[in-house]
PDB file of N, CA and C in Angstrom:
ATOM      1  N   UNK A   1     -24.734  24.871 -79.249  1.00 84.00           N
ATOM      2  CA  UNK A   1     -23.354  25.160 -79.503  1.00 84.00           C
ATOM      3  C   UNK A   1     -23.183  25.563 -80.969  1.00 84.00           C
ATOM      4  N   UNK A   2     -22.422  26.620 -81.212  1.00 89.00           N
ATOM      5  CA  UNK A   2     -22.194  27.096 -82.567  1.00 89.00           C
ATOM      6  C   UNK A   2     -21.167  26.235 -83.286  1.00 89.00           C
ATOM      7  N   UNK A   3     -21.352  26.124 -84.593  1.00 91.00           N
ATOM      8  CA  UNK A   3     -20.371  25.464 -85.437  1.00 91.00           C
ATOM      9  C   UNK A   3     -19.275  26.458 -85.773  1.00 91.00           C
ATOM     10  N   UNK A   4     -18.079  25.954 -86.045  1.00 92.00           N
ATOM     11  CA  UNK A   4     -16.934  26.782 -86.388  1.00 92.00           C
ATOM     12  C   UNK A   4     -16.838  26.899 -87.903  1.00 92.00           C
ATOM     13  N   UNK A   5     -16.671  28.122 -88.392  1.00 95.00           N
ATOM     14  CA  UNK A   5     -16.446  28.381 -89.812  1.00 95.00           C
ATOM     15  C   UNK A   5     -15.233  29.293 -89.928  1.00 95.00           C
ATOM     16  N   UNK A   6     -14.214  28.837 -90.638  1.00 96.00           N
ATOM     17  CA  UNK A   6     -13.010  29.641 -90.840  1.00 96.00           C
ATOM     18  C   UNK A   6     -12.919  29.988 -92.319  1.00 96.00           C
ATOM     19  N   UNK A   7     -12.821  31.276 -92.619  1.00 94.00           N
ATOM     20  CA  UNK A   7     -12.686  31.745 -93.990  1.00 94.00           C
ATOM     21  C   UNK A   7     -11.232  32.122 -94.224  1.00 94.00           C
ATOM     22  N   UNK A   8     -10.584  31.393 -95.121  1.00 95.00           N
ATOM     23  CA  UNK A   8      -9.184  31.651 -95.454  1.00 95.00           C
ATOM     24  C   UNK A   8      -9.122  32.411 -96.764  1.00 95.00           C
ATOM     25  N   UNK A   9      -8.283  33.456 -96.805  1.00 91.00           N
ATOM     26  CA  UNK A   9      -8.103  34.184 -98.059  1.00 91.00           C
ATOM     27  C   UNK A   9      -6.768  34.889 -98.095  1.00 91.00           C
ATOM     28  N   UNK A  10      -6.457  35.435 -99.280  1.00 89.00           N
ATOM     29  CA  UNK A  10      -5.158  36.074 -99.492  1.00 89.00           C
ATOM     30  C   UNK A  10      -5.278  37.552 -99.834  1.00 89.00           C
ATOM     31  N   UNK A  11      -6.457  38.133 -99.611  1.00 86.00           N
ATOM     32  CA  UNK A  11      -6.613  39.569 -99.769  1.00 86.00           C
ATOM     33  C   UNK A  11      -6.934  40.067-101.162  1.00 86.00           C
ATOM     34  N   UNK A  12      -7.058  39.176-102.152  1.00 81.00           N
ATOM     35  CA  UNK A  12      -7.360  39.619-103.515  1.00 81.00           C
ATOM     36  C   UNK A  12      -8.822  40.075-103.602  1.00 81.00           C
ATOM     37  N   UNK A  13      -9.179  40.677-104.721  1.00 81.00           N
ATOM     38  CA  UNK A  13     -10.543  41.168-104.910  1.00 81.00           C
ATOM     39  C   UNK A  13     -11.590  40.077-104.814  1.00 81.00           C
ATOM     40  N   UNK A  14     -11.323  38.925-105.432  1.00 78.00           N
ATOM     41  CA  UNK A  14     -12.254  37.794-105.364  1.00 78.00           C
ATOM     42  C   UNK A  14     -12.443  37.373-103.912  1.00 78.00           C
ATOM     43  N   UNK A  15     -11.330  37.305-103.185  1.00 80.00           N
ATOM     44  CA  UNK A  15     -11.384  36.895-101.778  1.00 80.00           C
ATOM     45  C   UNK A  15     -12.203  37.874-100.939  1.00 80.00           C
ATOM     46  N   UNK A  16     -11.977  39.149-101.158  1.00 84.00           N
ATOM     47  CA  UNK A  16     -12.664  40.160-100.357  1.00 84.00           C
ATOM     48  C   UNK A  16     -14.167  40.151-100.635  1.00 84.00           C
ATOM     49  N   UNK A  17     -14.565  39.991-101.901  1.00 84.00           N
ATOM     50  CA  UNK A  17     -15.988  39.902-102.229  1.00 84.00           C
ATOM     51  C   UNK A  17     -16.619  38.680-101.581  1.00 84.00           C
ATOM     52  N   UNK A  18     -15.927  37.541-101.654  1.00 83.00           N
ATOM     53  CA  UNK A  18     -16.442  36.319-101.041  1.00 83.00           C
ATOM     54  C   UNK A  18     -16.551  36.475 -99.529  1.00 83.00           C
ATOM     55  N   UNK A  19     -15.552  37.107 -98.917  1.00 86.00           N
ATOM     56  CA  UNK A  19     -15.601  37.336 -97.469  1.00 86.00           C
ATOM     57  C   UNK A  19     -16.840  38.126 -97.095  1.00 86.00           C
ATOM     58  N   UNK A  20     -17.072  39.227 -97.787  1.00 89.00           N
ATOM     59  CA  UNK A  20     -18.216  40.088 -97.484  1.00 89.00           C
ATOM     60  C   UNK A  20     -19.533  39.334 -97.667  1.00 89.00           C
ATOM     61  N   UNK A  21     -19.718  38.718 -98.823  1.00 89.00           N
ATOM     62  CA  UNK A  21     -20.992  38.073 -99.149  1.00 89.00           C
ATOM     63  C   UNK A  21     -21.277  36.860 -98.275  1.00 89.00           C
ATOM     64  N   UNK A  22     -20.312  35.980 -98.131  1.00 86.00           N
ATOM     65  CA  UNK A  22     -20.570  34.735 -97.428  1.00 86.00           C
ATOM     66  C   UNK A  22     -20.583  34.891 -95.921  1.00 86.00           C
ATOM     67  N   UNK A  23     -19.806  35.806 -95.410  1.00 85.00           N
ATOM     68  CA  UNK A  23     -19.845  36.035 -93.968  1.00 85.00           C
ATOM     69  C   UNK A  23     -21.212  36.581 -93.563  1.00 85.00           C
ATOM     70  N   UNK A  24     -21.769  37.452 -94.387  1.00 89.00           N
ATOM     71  CA  UNK A  24     -23.121  37.966 -94.108  1.00 89.00           C
ATOM     72  C   UNK A  24     -24.179  36.880 -94.253  1.00 89.00           C
ATOM     73  N   UNK A  25     -23.937  35.916 -95.144  1.00 91.00           N
ATOM     74  CA  UNK A  25     -24.936  34.884 -95.430  1.00 91.00           C
ATOM     75  C   UNK A  25     -25.020  33.815 -94.337  1.00 91.00           C
ATOM     76  N   UNK A  26     -23.939  33.596 -93.618  1.00 91.00           N
ATOM     77  CA  UNK A  26     -23.966  32.579 -92.565  1.00 91.00           C
ATOM     78  C   UNK A  26     -24.721  33.094 -91.345  1.00 91.00           C
ATOM     79  N   UNK A  27     -25.566  32.269 -90.810  1.00 92.00           N
ATOM     80  CA  UNK A  27     -26.364  32.619 -89.638  1.00 92.00           C
ATOM     81  C   UNK A  27     -25.456  32.764 -88.412  1.00 92.00           C
ATOM     82  N   UNK A  28     -25.351  33.978 -87.856  1.00 90.00           N
ATOM     83  CA  UNK A  28     -24.467  34.182 -86.698  1.00 90.00           C
ATOM     84  C   UNK A  28     -24.922  33.439 -85.441  1.00 90.00           C
ATOM     85  N   UNK A  29     -26.140  32.983 -85.413  1.00 94.00           N
ATOM     86  CA  UNK A  29     -26.599  32.187 -84.279  1.00 94.00           C
ATOM     87  C   UNK A  29     -26.130  30.737 -84.392  1.00 94.00           C
ATOM     88  N   UNK A  30     -25.768  30.320 -85.604  1.00 94.00           N
ATOM     89  CA  UNK A  30     -25.333  28.941 -85.837  1.00 94.00           C
ATOM     90  C   UNK A  30     -23.835  28.801 -86.040  1.00 94.00           C
ATOM     91  N   UNK A  31     -23.178  29.878 -86.531  1.00 93.00           N
ATOM     92  CA  UNK A  31     -21.767  29.779 -86.886  1.00 93.00           C
ATOM     93  C   UNK A  31     -20.925  30.851 -86.210  1.00 93.00           C
ATOM     94  N   UNK A  32     -19.820  30.400 -85.649  1.00 93.00           N
ATOM     95  CA  UNK A  32     -18.786  31.289 -85.143  1.00 93.00           C
ATOM     96  C   UNK A  32     -17.781  31.421 -86.279  1.00 93.00           C
ATOM     97  N   UNK A  33     -17.769  32.588 -86.951  1.00 93.00           N
ATOM     98  CA  UNK A  33     -16.941  32.792 -88.141  1.00 93.00           C
ATOM     99  C   UNK A  33     -15.624  33.466 -87.767  1.00 93.00           C
ATOM    100  N   UNK A  34     -14.534  32.889 -88.256  1.00 95.00           N
ATOM    101  CA  UNK A  34     -13.209  33.475 -88.099  1.00 95.00           C
ATOM    102  C   UNK A  34     -12.668  33.769 -89.492  1.00 95.00           C
ATOM    103  N   UNK A  35     -12.124  34.958 -89.686  1.00 95.00           N
ATOM    104  CA  UNK A  35     -11.530  35.351 -90.957  1.00 95.00           C
ATOM    105  C   UNK A  35     -10.010  35.268 -90.821  1.00 95.00           C
ATOM    106  N   UNK A  36      -9.364  34.554 -91.743  1.00 96.00           N
ATOM    107  CA  UNK A  36      -7.907  34.441 -91.742  1.00 96.00           C
ATOM    108  C   UNK A  36      -7.387  34.963 -93.079  1.00 96.00           C
ATOM    109  N   UNK A  37      -6.713  36.098 -93.037  1.00 94.00           N
ATOM    110  CA  UNK A  37      -6.068  36.682 -94.211  1.00 94.00           C
ATOM    111  C   UNK A  37      -4.595  36.307 -94.129  1.00 94.00           C
ATOM    112  N   UNK A  38      -4.118  35.560 -95.107  1.00 93.00           N
ATOM    113  CA  UNK A  38      -2.739  35.089 -95.069  1.00 93.00           C
ATOM    114  C   UNK A  38      -1.721  36.217 -95.141  1.00 93.00           C
ATOM    115  N   UNK A  39      -2.128  37.399 -95.589  1.00 92.00           N
ATOM    116  CA  UNK A  39      -1.210  38.538 -95.593  1.00 92.00           C
ATOM    117  C   UNK A  39      -0.808  38.931 -94.173  1.00 92.00           C
ATOM    118  N   UNK A  40      -1.742  38.813 -93.245  1.00 95.00           N
ATOM    119  CA  UNK A  40      -1.449  39.174 -91.861  1.00 95.00           C
ATOM    120  C   UNK A  40      -1.233  37.950 -90.962  1.00 95.00           C
ATOM    121  N   UNK A  41      -1.520  36.759 -91.499  1.00 96.00           N
ATOM    122  CA  UNK A  41      -1.350  35.529 -90.711  1.00 96.00           C
ATOM    123  C   UNK A  41      -0.727  34.423 -91.563  1.00 96.00           C
ATOM    124  N   UNK A  42       0.488  34.645 -92.092  1.00 94.00           N
ATOM    125  CA  UNK A  42       1.105  33.622 -92.938  1.00 94.00           C
ATOM    126  C   UNK A  42       1.389  32.311 -92.200  1.00 94.00           C
ATOM    127  N   UNK A  43       1.451  32.378 -90.899  1.00 96.00           N
ATOM    128  CA  UNK A  43       1.686  31.179 -90.091  1.00 96.00           C
ATOM    129  C   UNK A  43       0.488  30.231 -90.085  1.00 96.00           C
ATOM    130  N   UNK A  44      -0.645  30.663 -90.635  1.00 97.00           N
ATOM    131  CA  UNK A  44      -1.852  29.832 -90.655  1.00 97.00           C
ATOM    132  C   UNK A  44      -1.988  29.016 -91.944  1.00 97.00           C
ATOM    133  N   UNK A  45      -1.047  29.186 -92.900  1.00 95.00           N
ATOM    134  CA  UNK A  45      -1.117  28.466 -94.175  1.00 95.00           C
ATOM    135  C   UNK A  45      -1.101  26.952 -93.951  1.00 95.00           C
ATOM    136  N   UNK A  46      -0.200  26.454 -93.138  1.00 96.00           N
ATOM    137  CA  UNK A  46      -0.107  25.011 -92.890  1.00 96.00           C
ATOM    138  C   UNK A  46      -1.400  24.471 -92.282  1.00 96.00           C
ATOM    139  N   UNK A  47      -2.005  25.248 -91.404  1.00 96.00           N
ATOM    140  CA  UNK A  47      -3.284  24.851 -90.798  1.00 96.00           C
ATOM    141  C   UNK A  47      -4.354  24.693 -91.868  1.00 96.00           C
ATOM    142  N   UNK A  48      -4.426  25.663 -92.797  1.00 96.00           N
ATOM    143  CA  UNK A  48      -5.411  25.609 -93.872  1.00 96.00           C
ATOM    144  C   UNK A  48      -5.174  24.397 -94.761  1.00 96.00           C
ATOM    145  N   UNK A  49      -3.920  24.156 -95.111  1.00 96.00           N
ATOM    146  CA  UNK A  49      -3.599  22.995 -95.946  1.00 96.00           C
ATOM    147  C   UNK A  49      -3.968  21.696 -95.240  1.00 96.00           C
ATOM    148  N   UNK A  50      -3.697  21.624 -93.950  1.00 97.00           N
ATOM    149  CA  UNK A  50      -4.036  20.421 -93.176  1.00 97.00           C
ATOM    150  C   UNK A  50      -5.543  20.192 -93.139  1.00 97.00           C
ATOM    151  N   UNK A  51      -6.309  21.273 -93.249  1.00 97.00           N
ATOM    152  CA  UNK A  51      -7.768  21.174 -93.249  1.00 97.00           C
ATOM    153  C   UNK A  51      -8.315  20.846 -94.642  1.00 97.00           C
ATOM    154  N   UNK A  52      -7.422  20.768 -95.647  1.00 96.00           N
ATOM    155  CA  UNK A  52      -7.864  20.405 -96.992  1.00 96.00           C
ATOM    156  C   UNK A  52      -8.014  21.558 -97.957  1.00 96.00           C
ATOM    157  N   UNK A  53      -7.614  22.765 -97.551  1.00 94.00           N
ATOM    158  CA  UNK A  53      -7.722  23.924 -98.435  1.00 94.00           C
ATOM    159  C   UNK A  53      -6.681  23.790 -99.547  1.00 94.00           C
ATOM    160  N   UNK A  54      -7.153  23.846-100.806  1.00 90.00           N
ATOM    161  CA  UNK A  54      -6.285  23.731-101.981  1.00 90.00           C
ATOM    162  C   UNK A  54      -6.102  25.069-102.681  1.00 90.00           C
ATOM    163  N   UNK A  55      -7.070  25.970-102.492  1.00 87.00           N
ATOM    164  CA  UNK A  55      -7.007  27.302-103.090  1.00 87.00           C
ATOM    165  C   UNK A  55      -7.853  28.236-102.239  1.00 87.00           C
ATOM    166  N   UNK A  56      -7.607  29.517-102.404  1.00 89.00           N
ATOM    167  CA  UNK A  56      -8.395  30.507-101.675  1.00 89.00           C
ATOM    168  C   UNK A  56      -9.107  31.404-102.677  1.00 89.00           C
ATOM    169  N   UNK A  57     -10.248  31.916-102.310  1.00 90.00           N
ATOM    170  CA  UNK A  57     -10.905  31.871-101.006  1.00 90.00           C
ATOM    171  C   UNK A  57     -11.537  30.508-100.730  1.00 90.00           C
ATOM    172  N   UNK A  58     -11.561  30.153 -99.457  1.00 92.00           N
ATOM    173  CA  UNK A  58     -12.168  28.893 -99.040  1.00 92.00           C
ATOM    174  C   UNK A  58     -12.673  29.002 -97.608  1.00 92.00           C
ATOM    175  N   UNK A  59     -13.757  28.321 -97.353  1.00 92.00           N
ATOM    176  CA  UNK A  59     -14.270  28.172 -95.993  1.00 92.00           C
ATOM    177  C   UNK A  59     -13.966  26.776 -95.521  1.00 92.00           C
ATOM    178  N   UNK A  60     -13.695  26.613 -94.252  1.00 96.00           N
ATOM    179  CA  UNK A  60     -13.674  25.305 -93.608  1.00 96.00           C
ATOM    180  C   UNK A  60     -14.772  25.380 -92.554  1.00 96.00           C
ATOM    181  N   UNK A  61     -15.809  24.596 -92.789  1.00 93.00           N
ATOM    182  CA  UNK A  61     -16.967  24.601 -91.893  1.00 93.00           C
ATOM    183  C   UNK A  61     -17.089  23.210 -91.284  1.00 93.00           C
ATOM    184  N   UNK A  62     -17.065  23.159 -89.966  1.00 90.00           N
ATOM    185  CA  UNK A  62     -17.131  21.884 -89.243  1.00 90.00           C
ATOM    186  C   UNK A  62     -16.088  20.904 -89.770  1.00 90.00           C
ATOM    187  N   UNK A  63     -14.903  21.406 -90.110  1.00 92.00           N
ATOM    188  CA  UNK A  63     -13.808  20.563 -90.551  1.00 92.00           C
ATOM    189  C   UNK A  63     -13.815  20.189 -92.027  1.00 92.00           C
ATOM    190  N   UNK A  64     -14.800  20.661 -92.782  1.00 95.00           N
ATOM    191  CA  UNK A  64     -14.882  20.343 -94.205  1.00 95.00           C
ATOM    192  C   UNK A  64     -14.535  21.575 -95.040  1.00 95.00           C
ATOM    193  N   UNK A  65     -13.610  21.437 -96.019  1.00 95.00           N
ATOM    194  CA  UNK A  65     -13.243  22.580 -96.852  1.00 95.00           C
ATOM    195  C   UNK A  65     -14.246  22.805 -97.986  1.00 95.00           C
ATOM    196  N   UNK A  66     -14.551  24.071 -98.233  1.00 91.00           N
ATOM    197  CA  UNK A  66     -15.427  24.484 -99.329  1.00 91.00           C
ATOM    198  C   UNK A  66     -14.710  25.581-100.094  1.00 91.00           C
ATOM    199  N   UNK A  67     -14.371  25.292-101.345  1.00 87.00           N
ATOM    200  CA  UNK A  67     -13.627  26.236-102.166  1.00 87.00           C
ATOM    201  C   UNK A  67     -14.599  27.137-102.929  1.00 87.00           C
ATOM    202  N   UNK A  68     -14.295  28.414-102.946  1.00 81.00           N
ATOM    203  CA  UNK A  68     -15.157  29.416-103.556  1.00 81.00           C
ATOM    204  C   UNK A  68     -14.405  30.055-104.705  1.00 81.00           C
ATOM    205  N   UNK A  69     -14.908  29.851-105.941  1.00 71.00           N
ATOM    206  CA  UNK A  69     -14.237  30.425-107.096  1.00 71.00           C
ATOM    207  C   UNK A  69     -12.776  29.977-107.061  1.00 71.00           C
ATOM    208  N   UNK A  70     -11.937  30.547-107.834  1.00 64.00           N
ATOM    209  CA  UNK A  70     -10.514  30.218-107.754  1.00 64.00           C
ATOM    210  C   UNK A  70      -9.745  31.522-107.778  1.00 64.00           C
ATOM    211  N   UNK A  71      -9.257  31.914-106.617  1.00 62.00           N
ATOM    212  CA  UNK A  71      -8.491  33.147-106.514  1.00 62.00           C
ATOM    213  C   UNK A  71      -7.007  32.869-106.627  1.00 62.00           C
ATOM    214  N   UNK A  72      -6.497  31.973-105.798  1.00 60.00           N
ATOM    215  CA  UNK A  72      -5.068  31.644-105.800  1.00 60.00           C
ATOM    216  C   UNK A  72      -4.865  30.254-105.220  1.00 60.00           C
ATOM    217  N   UNK A  73      -3.931  29.526-105.800  1.00 64.00           N
ATOM    218  CA  UNK A  73      -3.590  28.211-105.254  1.00 64.00           C
ATOM    219  C   UNK A  73      -2.807  28.418-103.961  1.00 64.00           C
ATOM    220  N   UNK A  74      -2.726  27.386-103.167  1.00 65.00           N
ATOM    221  CA  UNK A  74      -1.944  27.485-101.932  1.00 65.00           C
ATOM    222  C   UNK A  74      -0.460  27.650-102.264  1.00 65.00           C
ATOM    223  N   UNK A  75      -0.013  27.083-103.400  1.00 66.00           N
ATOM    224  CA  UNK A  75       1.379  27.275-103.820  1.00 66.00           C
ATOM    225  C   UNK A  75       1.662  28.759-104.060  1.00 66.00           C
ATOM    226  N   UNK A  76       0.712  29.445-104.683  1.00 67.00           N
ATOM    227  CA  UNK A  76       0.877  30.881-104.922  1.00 67.00           C
ATOM    228  C   UNK A  76       0.870  31.656-103.609  1.00 67.00           C
ATOM    229  N   UNK A  77       0.012  31.250-102.690  1.00 68.00           N
ATOM    230  CA  UNK A  77      -0.048  31.903-101.376  1.00 68.00           C
ATOM    231  C   UNK A  77       1.302  31.782-100.666  1.00 68.00           C
ATOM    232  N   UNK A  78       1.923  30.612-100.783  1.00 78.00           N
ATOM    233  CA  UNK A  78       3.203  30.374-100.126  1.00 78.00           C
ATOM    234  C   UNK A  78       4.378  30.956-100.917  1.00 78.00           C
ATOM    235  N   UNK A  79       4.115  31.427-102.133  1.00 79.00           N
ATOM    236  CA  UNK A  79       5.178  31.998-102.953  1.00 79.00           C
ATOM    237  C   UNK A  79       5.948  30.945-103.730  1.00 79.00           C
ATOM    238  N   UNK A  80       5.371  29.737-103.848  1.00 71.00           N
ATOM    239  CA  UNK A  80       6.032  28.645-104.558  1.00 71.00           C
ATOM    240  C   UNK A  80       5.715  28.640-106.055  1.00 71.00           C
ATOM    241  N   UNK A  81       4.753  29.452-106.464  1.00 60.00           N
ATOM    242  CA  UNK A  81       4.333  29.420-107.884  1.00 60.00           C
ATOM    243  C   UNK A  81       4.664  30.721-108.573  1.00 60.00           C
TER     244      UNK A  81
END
């Protein structure tokens, strides 16, 4: 059974580079990767926060958040900052 990996991002340059590099790096036989761009899926912000995402770009792999560089805080994603 494949593990679930969700990549959350907000479309910035840092996010797009991380998406390209890390999605290629994950073994497709081991991980089912889903890409969530908050520009096209703003309804997924609460889900990301509930999973522990504090900033984007970030992966949530098997329920654990992994933050990559610092592109934008979740407050900025929501327009609160």
